[in-house]
C-alpha atoms as a PDB file:
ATOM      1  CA  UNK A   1      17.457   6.622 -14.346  1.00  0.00           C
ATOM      2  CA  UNK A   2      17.109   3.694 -12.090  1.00  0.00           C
ATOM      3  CA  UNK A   3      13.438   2.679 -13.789  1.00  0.00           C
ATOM      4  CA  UNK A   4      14.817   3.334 -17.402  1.00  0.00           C
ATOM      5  CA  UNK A   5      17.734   0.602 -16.512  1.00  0.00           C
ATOM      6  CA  UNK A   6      15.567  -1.803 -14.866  1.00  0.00           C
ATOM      7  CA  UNK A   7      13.024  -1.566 -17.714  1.00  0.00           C
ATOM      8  CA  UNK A   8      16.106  -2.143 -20.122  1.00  0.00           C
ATOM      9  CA  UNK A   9      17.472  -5.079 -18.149  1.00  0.00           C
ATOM     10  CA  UNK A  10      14.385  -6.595 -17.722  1.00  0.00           C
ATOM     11  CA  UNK A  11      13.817  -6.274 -21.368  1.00  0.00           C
ATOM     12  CA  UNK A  12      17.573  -7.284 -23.351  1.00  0.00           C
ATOM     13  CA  UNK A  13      19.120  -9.078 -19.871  1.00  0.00           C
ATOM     14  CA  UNK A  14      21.765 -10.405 -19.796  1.00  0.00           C
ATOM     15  CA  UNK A  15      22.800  -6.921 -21.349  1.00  0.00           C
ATOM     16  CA  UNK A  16      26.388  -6.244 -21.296  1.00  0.00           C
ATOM     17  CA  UNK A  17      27.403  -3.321 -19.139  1.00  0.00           C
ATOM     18  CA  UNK A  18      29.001  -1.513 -21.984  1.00  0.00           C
ATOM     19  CA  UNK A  19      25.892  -1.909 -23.940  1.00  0.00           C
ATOM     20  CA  UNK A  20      23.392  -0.822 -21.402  1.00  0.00           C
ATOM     21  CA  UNK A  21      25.380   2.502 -21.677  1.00  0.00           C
ATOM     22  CA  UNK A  22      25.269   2.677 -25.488  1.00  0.00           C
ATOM     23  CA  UNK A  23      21.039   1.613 -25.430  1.00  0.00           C
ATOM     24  CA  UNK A  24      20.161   4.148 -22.789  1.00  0.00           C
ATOM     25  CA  UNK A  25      22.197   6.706 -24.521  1.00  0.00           C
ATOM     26  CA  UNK A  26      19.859   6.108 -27.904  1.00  0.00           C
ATOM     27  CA  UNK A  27      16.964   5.772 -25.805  1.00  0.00           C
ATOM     28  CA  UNK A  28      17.950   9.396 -24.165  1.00  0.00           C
ATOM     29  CA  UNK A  29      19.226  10.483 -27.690  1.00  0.00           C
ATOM     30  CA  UNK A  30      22.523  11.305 -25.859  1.00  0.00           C
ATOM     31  CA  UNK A  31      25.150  10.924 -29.351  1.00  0.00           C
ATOM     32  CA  UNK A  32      27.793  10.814 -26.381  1.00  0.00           C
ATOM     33  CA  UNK A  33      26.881   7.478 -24.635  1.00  0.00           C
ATOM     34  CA  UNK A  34      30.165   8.584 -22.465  1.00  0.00           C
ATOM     35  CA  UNK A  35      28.328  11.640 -20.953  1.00  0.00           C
ATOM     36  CA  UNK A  36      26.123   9.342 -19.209  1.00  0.00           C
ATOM     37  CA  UNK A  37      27.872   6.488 -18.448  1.00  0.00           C
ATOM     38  CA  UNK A  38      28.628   7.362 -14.861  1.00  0.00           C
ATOM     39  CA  UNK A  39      24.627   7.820 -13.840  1.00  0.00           C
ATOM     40  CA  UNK A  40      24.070   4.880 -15.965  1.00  0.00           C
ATOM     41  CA  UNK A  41      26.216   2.623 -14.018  1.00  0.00           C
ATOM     42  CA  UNK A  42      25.613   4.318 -10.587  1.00  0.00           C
ATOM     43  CA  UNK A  43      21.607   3.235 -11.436  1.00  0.00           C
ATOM     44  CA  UNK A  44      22.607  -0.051 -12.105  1.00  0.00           C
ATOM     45  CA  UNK A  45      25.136  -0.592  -8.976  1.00  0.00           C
ATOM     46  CA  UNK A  46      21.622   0.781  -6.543  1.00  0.00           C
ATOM     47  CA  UNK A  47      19.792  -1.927  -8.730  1.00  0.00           C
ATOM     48  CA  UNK A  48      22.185  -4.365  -7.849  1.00  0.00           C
ATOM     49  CA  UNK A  49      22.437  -2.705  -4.329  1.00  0.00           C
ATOM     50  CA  UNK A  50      18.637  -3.354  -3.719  1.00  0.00           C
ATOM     51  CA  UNK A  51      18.653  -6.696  -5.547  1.00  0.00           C
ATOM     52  CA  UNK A  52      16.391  -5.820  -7.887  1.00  0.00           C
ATOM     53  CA  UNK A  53      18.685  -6.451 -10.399  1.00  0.00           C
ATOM     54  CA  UNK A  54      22.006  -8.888 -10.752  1.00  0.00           C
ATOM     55  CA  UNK A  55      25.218  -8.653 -12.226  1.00  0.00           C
ATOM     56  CA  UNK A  56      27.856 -11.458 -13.275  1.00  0.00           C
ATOM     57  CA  UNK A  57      31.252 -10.504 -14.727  1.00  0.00           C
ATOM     58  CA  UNK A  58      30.183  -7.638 -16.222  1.00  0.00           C
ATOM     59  CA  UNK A  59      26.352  -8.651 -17.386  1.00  0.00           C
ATOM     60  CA  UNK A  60      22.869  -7.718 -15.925  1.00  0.00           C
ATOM     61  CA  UNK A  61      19.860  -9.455 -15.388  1.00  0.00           C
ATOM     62  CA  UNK A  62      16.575  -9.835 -13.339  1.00  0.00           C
ATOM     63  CA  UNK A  63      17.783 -12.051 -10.217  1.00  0.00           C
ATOM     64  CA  UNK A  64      17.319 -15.797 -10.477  1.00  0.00           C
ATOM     65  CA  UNK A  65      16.082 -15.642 -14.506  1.00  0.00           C
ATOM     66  CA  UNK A  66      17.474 -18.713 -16.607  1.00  0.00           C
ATOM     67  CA  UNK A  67      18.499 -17.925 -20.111  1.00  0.00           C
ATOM     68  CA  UNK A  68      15.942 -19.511 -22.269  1.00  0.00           C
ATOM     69  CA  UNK A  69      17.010 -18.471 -25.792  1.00  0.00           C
ATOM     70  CA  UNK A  70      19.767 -17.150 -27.767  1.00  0.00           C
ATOM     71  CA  UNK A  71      19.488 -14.438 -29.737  1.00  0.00           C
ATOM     72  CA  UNK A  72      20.804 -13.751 -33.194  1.00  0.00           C
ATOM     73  CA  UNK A  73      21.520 -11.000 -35.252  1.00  0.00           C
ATOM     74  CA  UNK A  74      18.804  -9.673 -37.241  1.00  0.00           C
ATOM     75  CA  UNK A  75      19.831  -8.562 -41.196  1.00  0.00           C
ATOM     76  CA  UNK A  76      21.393  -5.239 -40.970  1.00  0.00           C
ATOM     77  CA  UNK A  77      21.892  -5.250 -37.519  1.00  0.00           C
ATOM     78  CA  UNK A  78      25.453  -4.891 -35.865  1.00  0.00           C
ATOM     79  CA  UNK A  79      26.615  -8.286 -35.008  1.00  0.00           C
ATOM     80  CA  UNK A  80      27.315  -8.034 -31.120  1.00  0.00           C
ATOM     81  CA  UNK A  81      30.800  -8.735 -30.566  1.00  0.00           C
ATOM     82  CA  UNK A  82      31.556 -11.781 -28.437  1.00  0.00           C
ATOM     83  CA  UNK A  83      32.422 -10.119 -25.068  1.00  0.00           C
ATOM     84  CA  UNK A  84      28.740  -8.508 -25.405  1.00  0.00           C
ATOM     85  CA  UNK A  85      27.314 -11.767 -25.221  1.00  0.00           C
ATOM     86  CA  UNK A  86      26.791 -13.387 -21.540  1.00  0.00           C
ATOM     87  CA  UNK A  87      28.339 -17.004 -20.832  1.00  0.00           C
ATOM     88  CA  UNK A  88      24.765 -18.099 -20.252  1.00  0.00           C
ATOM     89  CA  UNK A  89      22.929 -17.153 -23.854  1.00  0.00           C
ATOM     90  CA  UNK A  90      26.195 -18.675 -25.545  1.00  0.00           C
ATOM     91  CA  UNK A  91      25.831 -21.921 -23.362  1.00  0.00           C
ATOM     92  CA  UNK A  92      22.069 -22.005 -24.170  1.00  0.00           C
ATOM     93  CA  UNK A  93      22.835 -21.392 -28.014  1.00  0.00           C
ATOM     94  CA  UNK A  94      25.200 -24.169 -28.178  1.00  0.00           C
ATOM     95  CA  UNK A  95      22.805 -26.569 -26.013  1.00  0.00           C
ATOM     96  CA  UNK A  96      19.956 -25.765 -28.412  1.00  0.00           C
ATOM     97  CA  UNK A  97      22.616 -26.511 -31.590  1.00  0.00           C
ATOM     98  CA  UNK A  98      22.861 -29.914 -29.842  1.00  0.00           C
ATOM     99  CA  UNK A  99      19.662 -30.358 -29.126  1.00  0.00           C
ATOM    100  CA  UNK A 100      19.007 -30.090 -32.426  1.00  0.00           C
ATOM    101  CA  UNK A 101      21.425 -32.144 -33.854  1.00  0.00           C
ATOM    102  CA  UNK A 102      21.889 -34.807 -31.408  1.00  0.00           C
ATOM    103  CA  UNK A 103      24.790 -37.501 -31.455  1.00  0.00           C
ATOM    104  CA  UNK A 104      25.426 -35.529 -34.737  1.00  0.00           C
ATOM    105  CA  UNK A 105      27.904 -32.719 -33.911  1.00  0.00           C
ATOM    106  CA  UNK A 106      31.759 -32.829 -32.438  1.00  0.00           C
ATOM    107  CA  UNK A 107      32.872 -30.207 -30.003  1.00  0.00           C
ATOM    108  CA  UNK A 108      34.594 -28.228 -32.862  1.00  0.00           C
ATOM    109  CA  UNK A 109      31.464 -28.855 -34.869  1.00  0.00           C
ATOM    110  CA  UNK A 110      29.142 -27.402 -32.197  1.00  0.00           C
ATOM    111  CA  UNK A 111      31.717 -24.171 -31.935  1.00  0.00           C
ATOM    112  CA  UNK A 112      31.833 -23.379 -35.566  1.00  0.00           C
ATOM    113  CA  UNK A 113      27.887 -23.809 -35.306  1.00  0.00           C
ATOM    114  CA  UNK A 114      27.356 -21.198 -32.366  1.00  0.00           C
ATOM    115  CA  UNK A 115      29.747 -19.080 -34.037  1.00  0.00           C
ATOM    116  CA  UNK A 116      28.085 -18.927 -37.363  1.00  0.00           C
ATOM    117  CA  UNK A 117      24.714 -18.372 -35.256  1.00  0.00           C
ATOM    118  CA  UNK A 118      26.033 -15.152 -33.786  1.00  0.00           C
ATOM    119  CA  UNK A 119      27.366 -13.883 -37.015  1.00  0.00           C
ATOM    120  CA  UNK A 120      30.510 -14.794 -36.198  1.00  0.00           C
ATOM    121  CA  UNK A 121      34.098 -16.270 -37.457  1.00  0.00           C
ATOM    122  CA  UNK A 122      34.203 -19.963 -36.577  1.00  0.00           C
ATOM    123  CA  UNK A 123      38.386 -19.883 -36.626  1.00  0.00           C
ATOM    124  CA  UNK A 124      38.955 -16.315 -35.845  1.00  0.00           C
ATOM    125  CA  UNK A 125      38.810 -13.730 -32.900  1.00  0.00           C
ATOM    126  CA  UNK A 126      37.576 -14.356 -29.179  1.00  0.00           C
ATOM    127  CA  UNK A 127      34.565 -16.133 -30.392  1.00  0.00           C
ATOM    128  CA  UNK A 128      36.163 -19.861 -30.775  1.00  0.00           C
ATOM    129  CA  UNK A 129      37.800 -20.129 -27.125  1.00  0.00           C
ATOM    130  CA  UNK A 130      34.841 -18.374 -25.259  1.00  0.00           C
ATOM    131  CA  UNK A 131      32.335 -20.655 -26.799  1.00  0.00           C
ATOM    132  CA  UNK A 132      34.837 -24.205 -26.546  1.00  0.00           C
ATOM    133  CA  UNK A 133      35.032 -22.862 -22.759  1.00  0.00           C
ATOM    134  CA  UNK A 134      31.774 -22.624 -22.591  1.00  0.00           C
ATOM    135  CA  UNK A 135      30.894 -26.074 -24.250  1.00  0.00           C
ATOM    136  CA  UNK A 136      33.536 -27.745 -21.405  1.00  0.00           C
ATOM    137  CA  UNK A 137      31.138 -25.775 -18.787  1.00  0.00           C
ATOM    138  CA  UNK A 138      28.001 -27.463 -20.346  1.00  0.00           C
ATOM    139  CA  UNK A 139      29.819 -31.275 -20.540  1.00  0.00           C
ATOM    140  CA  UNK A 140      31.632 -30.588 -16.523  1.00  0.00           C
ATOM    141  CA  UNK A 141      27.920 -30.049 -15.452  1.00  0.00           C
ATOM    142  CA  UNK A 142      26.585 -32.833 -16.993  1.00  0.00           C
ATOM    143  CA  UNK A 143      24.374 -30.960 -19.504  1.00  0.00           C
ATOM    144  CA  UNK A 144      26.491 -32.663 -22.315  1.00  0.00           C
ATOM    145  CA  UNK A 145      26.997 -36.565 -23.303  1.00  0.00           C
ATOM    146  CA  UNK A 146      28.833 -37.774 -25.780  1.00  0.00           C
ATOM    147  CA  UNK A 147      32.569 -35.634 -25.674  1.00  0.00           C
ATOM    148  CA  UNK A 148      34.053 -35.110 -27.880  1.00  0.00           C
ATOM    149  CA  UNK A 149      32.550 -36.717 -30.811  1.00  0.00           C
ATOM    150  CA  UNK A 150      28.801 -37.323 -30.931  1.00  0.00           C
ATOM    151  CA  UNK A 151      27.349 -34.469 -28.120  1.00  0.00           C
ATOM    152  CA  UNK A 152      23.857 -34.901 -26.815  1.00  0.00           C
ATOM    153  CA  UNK A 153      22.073 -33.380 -24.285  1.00  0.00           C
ATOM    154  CA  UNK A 154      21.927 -35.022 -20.787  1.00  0.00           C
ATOM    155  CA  UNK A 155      18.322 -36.118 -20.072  1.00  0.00           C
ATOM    156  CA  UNK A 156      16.229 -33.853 -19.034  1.00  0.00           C
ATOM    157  CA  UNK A 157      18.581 -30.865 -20.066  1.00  0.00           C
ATOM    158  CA  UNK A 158      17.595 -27.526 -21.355  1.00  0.00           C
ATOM    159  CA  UNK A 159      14.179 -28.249 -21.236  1.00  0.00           C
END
């Protein structure tokens, strides 16, 4: 079990402890993801344990890996709700948004942008006040110029 987690952190990291559950259980064709959610997590906790793995608030990865990319859903996928998505790939998604639109997008702007990436509503749900947190995060690090109006990336950031 503790290979088949690793492999699957190593591949979807940062994976959401709730959905490393549900993707083993397809993976084991387990219809019950609940049935093995308690030598799921114990695998994960060794990993963890041994450092072969890492885990913040509730998300695993391979130790010391930067987020590089954000991904999106694919057409006729579920759209993974925002709680399922780490801090980091919603800071990189809005930092790429940025990046791409330099000087050209408010803080709101930027929000409603990551939201519509990820599928979701740009005024409704969790999605809004995780990502505007996460935006402040990016400008009180000095990743992000230009609040509130005209963002840009720092220099040098995200590359």
């Amino acid at each position: 079990m503790q290979d088949a987690v690793h492999r699957l952190v190593e591949a979807e990291g940062p994976i959401h402890r709730e959905v490393l559950v549900r993707h083993l259980g397809e993976l084991l064709y387990e219809p019950q993801p609940a049935r093995i959610r308690g030598r799921v997590e114990d695998a994960a906790d060794r990993l963890v344990a041994e450092e072969r793995v890492s885990e913040t608030n509730g998300f695993f990865d391979l130790p010391d890996r930067t987020c590089t990319y954000a991904r999106w859903p694919l057409p006729g996928l579920t759209k993974r709700p925002a709680e399922h998505v780490s801090p980091a790939e919603r800071q990189r998604a809005l930092l790429g948004l940025v990046e791409d639109r330099s000087g050209l997008l408010s803080a709101e702007q930027a929000v409603a942008a990551a939201a519509g990436f990820f599928g979701w509503s740009p005024r409704a749900g969790g999605a809004p006040p995780r990502l505007m947190s996460d935006l402040y995060l990016l400008r009180d690090t000095g990743v992000l110029t230009g609040w509130p109006d005209r963002l840009e990336p720092a220099t040098g950031a995200g590359k």
